[in-house]
Coordinates of C-alpha atoms in Angstrom, one line a residue:
M1 CA -13.3 10.8 7.3
D2 CA -16.2 9.8 5.4
T3 CA -17.2 6.2 5.4
T4 CA -15.4 4.8 2.5
D5 CA -12.3 5.5 5.0
K6 CA -13.4 4.2 7.7
R7 CA -14.2 1.0 6.1
A8 CA -10.7 0.8 4.2
A9 CA -8.7 1.4 7.8
S10 CA -11.1 -0.8 9.4
S11 CA -10.1 -3.5 6.6
G12 CA -6.8 -2.8 6.6
M13 CA -6.6 -1.1 3.2
L14 CA -4.2 1.4 2.4
E15 CA -5.4 4.2 -0.1
L16 CA -3.1 5.7 -1.8
L17 CA -2.4 8.2 -4.5
G18 CA 0.5 7.1 -7.2
F19 CA 3.0 9.6 -8.6
Q20 CA 6.2 9.2 -10.8
L21 CA 8.9 11.3 -10.0
G22 CA 12.4 11.1 -11.2
G23 CA 11.4 7.7 -12.8
L24 CA 10.4 6.2 -9.7
E25 CA 7.3 6.0 -8.5
Y26 CA 5.6 7.0 -5.1
A27 CA 2.5 6.9 -3.3
L28 CA 0.6 9.0 -0.3
D29 CA -1.9 9.1 1.5
L30 CA -5.2 9.8 -0.6
G31 CA -7.0 11.3 1.8
K32 CA -4.4 13.9 1.9
V33 CA -5.5 15.0 -1.6
H34 CA -7.3 18.1 -1.7
E35 CA -7.5 18.5 -5.7
L36 CA -5.0 17.8 -9.0
R37 CA -4.1 20.1 -11.4
V38 CA -2.4 20.0 -14.5
L39 CA 0.4 22.4 -14.0
E40 CA -0.2 24.7 -16.8
S41 CA -4.3 25.4 -15.7
L42 CA -2.7 26.8 -12.4
E43 CA -2.4 30.7 -12.6
R44 CA 0.7 31.1 -11.5
F45 CA 2.9 34.4 -9.5
A46 CA 5.7 35.3 -8.2
A47 CA 9.3 34.6 -8.0
D48 CA 11.2 30.8 -8.2
G49 CA 13.1 29.8 -5.6
E50 CA 15.4 26.9 -5.3
I51 CA 12.3 24.7 -4.8
I52 CA 9.8 26.5 -3.9
S53 CA 8.6 27.4 -7.0
G54 CA 6.5 30.5 -6.1
V55 CA 2.6 30.3 -5.2
A56 CA -0.5 29.8 -7.4
L57 CA -4.0 30.5 -7.1
S58 CA -6.2 27.8 -6.7
R59 CA -10.1 28.3 -6.6
G60 CA -9.3 31.4 -4.6
V61 CA -6.4 30.0 -2.4
I62 CA -2.9 31.3 -2.6
I63 CA -0.7 28.2 -1.9
P64 CA 3.0 27.4 -2.3
I65 CA 4.3 25.1 -4.8
V66 CA 7.0 23.0 -3.8
D67 CA 9.0 21.4 -6.9
M68 CA 9.7 17.8 -5.8
R69 CA 11.6 17.4 -9.8
V70 CA 14.3 19.8 -8.0
A71 CA 14.4 18.5 -4.7
M72 CA 14.5 14.9 -5.5
S73 CA 17.0 15.9 -8.4
E74 CA 20.0 17.1 -10.0
R75 CA 18.0 18.2 -13.1
T76 CA 16.5 21.5 -14.3
P77 CA 12.8 20.0 -14.6
V78 CA 10.7 20.7 -17.8
P79 CA 7.3 20.9 -17.6
D80 CA 4.8 19.2 -20.2
L81 CA 1.8 18.3 -21.0
L82 CA 2.3 15.4 -18.4
T83 CA 3.3 17.8 -15.5
D84 CA 1.0 17.6 -12.7
V85 CA 0.3 19.7 -9.3
I86 CA -1.1 17.3 -5.9
I87 CA -2.9 20.0 -4.0
L88 CA -2.5 18.4 -0.5
Q89 CA -3.9 19.4 2.8
L90 CA -1.9 19.0 5.4
S91 CA -1.7 19.7 9.3
G92 CA 0.3 22.5 7.8
G93 CA -2.0 24.1 5.6
I94 CA -2.7 23.8 1.7
I95 CA 0.5 23.2 0.0
G96 CA 0.7 22.1 -4.1
M97 CA 3.5 19.5 -4.7
V98 CA 4.8 19.2 -8.6
V99 CA 5.1 15.8 -9.7
D100 CA 6.5 14.2 -12.8
G101 CA 2.9 12.9 -13.5
V102 CA 0.1 10.8 -11.1
T103 CA -0.3 7.7 -11.9
D104 CA -3.6 5.8 -10.2
V105 CA -5.7 5.8 -7.0
L106 CA -4.8 2.2 -5.7
R107 CA -5.9 0.9 -3.1
M108 CA -3.1 -1.9 -1.4
R109 CA -3.2 -4.0 2.2
A110 CA -0.8 -3.0 4.6
D111 CA 1.0 -6.5 4.4
Q112 CA 1.9 -5.5 1.1
V113 CA 4.1 -3.0 2.5
R114 CA 7.8 -4.0 3.2
P115 CA 10.6 -2.2 5.1
I116 CA 12.9 0.2 2.9
P117 CA 16.2 -1.5 3.1
C118 CA 18.8 0.4 5.5
S119 CA 15.7 3.2 5.8
G120 CA 15.8 6.1 8.5
V121 CA 19.6 6.6 8.0
E122 CA 20.9 9.4 5.4
D123 CA 24.1 11.1 6.4
G124 CA 22.9 10.3 10.1
A125 CA 20.3 12.2 9.7
V126 CA 17.0 10.0 10.1
V127 CA 14.8 9.6 7.4
D128 CA 11.2 8.8 9.0
Y129 CA 9.1 9.9 6.2
L130 CA 10.0 6.7 4.0
L131 CA 7.2 4.7 5.2
G132 CA 8.2 1.5 3.1
L133 CA 8.1 -0.4 -0.4
G134 CA 4.8 -1.6 -1.6
E135 CA 3.9 -4.0 -4.4
V136 CA 0.7 -4.2 -5.9
D137 CA 0.5 -5.3 -9.6
G138 CA 3.6 -6.6 -9.6
R139 CA 4.7 -2.2 -9.4
R140 CA 7.3 -1.7 -6.8
L141 CA 5.8 1.8 -5.0
I142 CA 7.9 4.3 -2.6
L143 CA 5.0 5.1 0.2
I144 CA 6.0 8.7 1.7
D145 CA 4.6 10.3 4.6
I146 CA 3.5 13.7 3.0
D147 CA 3.4 15.3 5.7
K148 CA 6.8 14.6 7.5
L149 CA 8.5 14.8 3.9
M150 CA 6.8 18.1 3.6
S151 CA 8.4 19.5 7.2
I152 CA 11.1 19.2 6.1
R153 CA 13.8 22.5 5.8
R154 CA 17.1 22.9 4.1
T155 CA 19.4 24.9 6.6
A156 CA 21.9 27.7 4.7
A157 CA 24.5 26.2 5.8
G158 CA 25.9 23.6 4.0
G159 CA 22.3 22.5 2.3
A160 CA 21.5 19.9 5.5
R161 CA 18.2 19.4 5.8
Q162 CA 16.4 19.4 9.0
A163 CA 12.9 19.3 10.4
A164 CA 11.0 23.1 10.4

């Protein structure tokens, strides 16, 4: 943790990266972000899957690419010039996450985060990757715990999700 991170943590400030996905705004811990890339700039190879859209080469490292546009929507994603890849350094390793677009870096006080109504239960399963709703400058953002979200996997039987 660098000096800026320590100051933000001690002051109760959250440093977040905002991004858009399916018409909604989300935010995740900026400390988990390794780098940002435009989807078109990545050298991609390997076969496409349902959510894992292959692997890419970034700065000499081969990383899996998760297309969150597929995971969060029924629509077939169409990349454009605004389609971004957030390359994350998670506890399980480096992974790329495709989103509709990165919006900005923002700072938010912990008291600006409210619980998500009815969060915690989805068809009987615990949804612990949703941290709350944040409000800053009149914008509402869904805050996510990216480590927990990326640890979810689909099972072959019935498409139910479970922790990896």
